[in-house]
CSV table of C-alpha atoms in Angstrom, one decimal:
chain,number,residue,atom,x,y,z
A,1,UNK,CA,10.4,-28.6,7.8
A,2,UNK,CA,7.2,-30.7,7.8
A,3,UNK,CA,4.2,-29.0,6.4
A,4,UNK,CA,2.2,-29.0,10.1
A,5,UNK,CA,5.3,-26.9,11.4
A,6,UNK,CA,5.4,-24.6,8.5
A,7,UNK,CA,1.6,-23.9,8.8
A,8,UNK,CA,2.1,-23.4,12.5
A,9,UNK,CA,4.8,-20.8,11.8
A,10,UNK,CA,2.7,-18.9,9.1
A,11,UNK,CA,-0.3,-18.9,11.6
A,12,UNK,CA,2.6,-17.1,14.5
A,13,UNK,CA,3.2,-15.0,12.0
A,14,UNK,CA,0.1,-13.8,11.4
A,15,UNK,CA,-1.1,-12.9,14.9
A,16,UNK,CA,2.4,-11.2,14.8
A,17,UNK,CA,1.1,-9.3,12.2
A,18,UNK,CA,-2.4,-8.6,13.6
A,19,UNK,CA,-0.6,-7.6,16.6
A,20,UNK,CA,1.6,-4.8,15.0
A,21,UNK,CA,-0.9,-3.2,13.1
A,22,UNK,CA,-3.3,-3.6,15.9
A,23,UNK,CA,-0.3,-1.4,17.8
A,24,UNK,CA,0.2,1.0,15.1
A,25,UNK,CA,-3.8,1.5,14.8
A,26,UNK,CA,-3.8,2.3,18.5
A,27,UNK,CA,-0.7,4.2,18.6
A,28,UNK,CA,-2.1,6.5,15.9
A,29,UNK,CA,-5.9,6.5,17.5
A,30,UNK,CA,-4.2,8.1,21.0
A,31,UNK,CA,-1.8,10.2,18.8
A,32,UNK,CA,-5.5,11.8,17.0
A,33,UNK,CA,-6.7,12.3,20.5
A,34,UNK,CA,-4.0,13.5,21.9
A,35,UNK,CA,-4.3,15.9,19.2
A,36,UNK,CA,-7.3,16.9,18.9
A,37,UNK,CA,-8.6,17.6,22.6
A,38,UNK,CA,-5.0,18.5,24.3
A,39,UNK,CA,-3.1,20.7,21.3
A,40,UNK,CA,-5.9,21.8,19.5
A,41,UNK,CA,-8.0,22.3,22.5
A,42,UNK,CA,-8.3,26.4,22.3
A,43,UNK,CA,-9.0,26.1,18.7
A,44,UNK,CA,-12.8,27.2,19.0
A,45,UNK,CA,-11.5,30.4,21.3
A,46,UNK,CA,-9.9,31.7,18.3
A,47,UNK,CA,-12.0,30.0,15.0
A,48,UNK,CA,-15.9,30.6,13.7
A,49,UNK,CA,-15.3,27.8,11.3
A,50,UNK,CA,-14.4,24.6,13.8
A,51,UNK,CA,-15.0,21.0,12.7
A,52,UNK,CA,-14.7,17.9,14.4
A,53,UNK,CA,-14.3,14.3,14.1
A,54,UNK,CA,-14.8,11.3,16.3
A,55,UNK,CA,-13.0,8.5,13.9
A,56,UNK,CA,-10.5,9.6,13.9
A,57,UNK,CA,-10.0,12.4,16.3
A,58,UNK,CA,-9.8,15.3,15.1
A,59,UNK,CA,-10.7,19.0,15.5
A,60,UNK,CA,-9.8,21.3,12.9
A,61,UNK,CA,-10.5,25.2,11.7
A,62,UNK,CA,-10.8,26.5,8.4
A,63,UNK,CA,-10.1,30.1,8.3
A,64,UNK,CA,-11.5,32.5,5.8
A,65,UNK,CA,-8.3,32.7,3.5
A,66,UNK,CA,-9.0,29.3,2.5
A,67,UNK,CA,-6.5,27.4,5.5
A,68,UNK,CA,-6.6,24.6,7.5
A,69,UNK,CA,-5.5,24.7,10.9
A,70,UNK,CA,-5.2,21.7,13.1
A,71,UNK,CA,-6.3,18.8,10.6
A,72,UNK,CA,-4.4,15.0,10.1
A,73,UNK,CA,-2.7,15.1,7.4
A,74,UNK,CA,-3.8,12.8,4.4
A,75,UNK,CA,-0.4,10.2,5.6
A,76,UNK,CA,-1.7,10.4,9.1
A,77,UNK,CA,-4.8,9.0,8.1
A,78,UNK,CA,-3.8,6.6,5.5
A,79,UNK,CA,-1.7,5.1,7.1
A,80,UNK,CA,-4.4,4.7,10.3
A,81,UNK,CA,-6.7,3.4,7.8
A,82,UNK,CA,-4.3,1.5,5.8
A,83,UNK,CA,-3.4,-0.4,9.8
A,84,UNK,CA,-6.8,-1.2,10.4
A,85,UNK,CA,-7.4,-2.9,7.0
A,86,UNK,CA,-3.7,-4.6,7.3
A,87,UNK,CA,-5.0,-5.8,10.6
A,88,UNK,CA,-8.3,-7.5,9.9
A,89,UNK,CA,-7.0,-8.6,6.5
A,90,UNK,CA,-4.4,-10.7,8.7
A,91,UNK,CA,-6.7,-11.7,11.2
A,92,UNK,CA,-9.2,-13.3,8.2
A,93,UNK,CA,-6.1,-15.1,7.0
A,94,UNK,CA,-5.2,-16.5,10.6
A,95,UNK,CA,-8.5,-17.3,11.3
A,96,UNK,CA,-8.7,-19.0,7.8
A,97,UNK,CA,-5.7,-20.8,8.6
A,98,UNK,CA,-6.7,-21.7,12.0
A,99,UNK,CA,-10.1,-23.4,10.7
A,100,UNK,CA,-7.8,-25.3,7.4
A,101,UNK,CA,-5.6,-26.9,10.3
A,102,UNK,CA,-8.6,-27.8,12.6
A,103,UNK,CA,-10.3,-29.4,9.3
């Protein structure tokens, strides 16, 4: 395998990257939506105590015993997080490798 090839397939690679964790980040972003303003969406009916949250969604009620009702979960969001910093990690490096290969 020549070198120009192999760069080639590490830069396919990485845009196959950037696009699964692009996917995954806005898999999880319509997931918090869908969340927030269709499950959760009677929450202020029956909670003083409601808090909201644009990035990502989420609407949530504390209750005076101290629990949570209708929050992401510390996964949920780490791993939303984690798939937007995958994803513009890999897009620096394609872009990287992109501008090494037009040098």
């Amino acid at each position: 395998m020549t070198s120009v090839s192999a760069r080639e397939s590490r830069l396919n690679r990485l845009w196959g990257a950037v696009c699964a964790f692009a996917g995954i980040f806005f898999l999880l972003w319509a997931l918090s939506w869908l969340h927030a303003s269709v499950l959760n969406e009677d929450l202020q009916n029956h909670c003083a105590d409601v808090h909201t949250s644009r990035f990502p969604f989420e609407k949530s009620c504390t209750h005076e015993d101290g629990t949570v009702e209708g929050a992401n979960s510390v996964t949920f969001d780490g791993i939303f997080f984690g798939s937007m910093a995958a994803g513009v990690a890999c897009l620096v490096a394609a872009f990287m490798t992109e501008a090494v290969r037009r040098k």
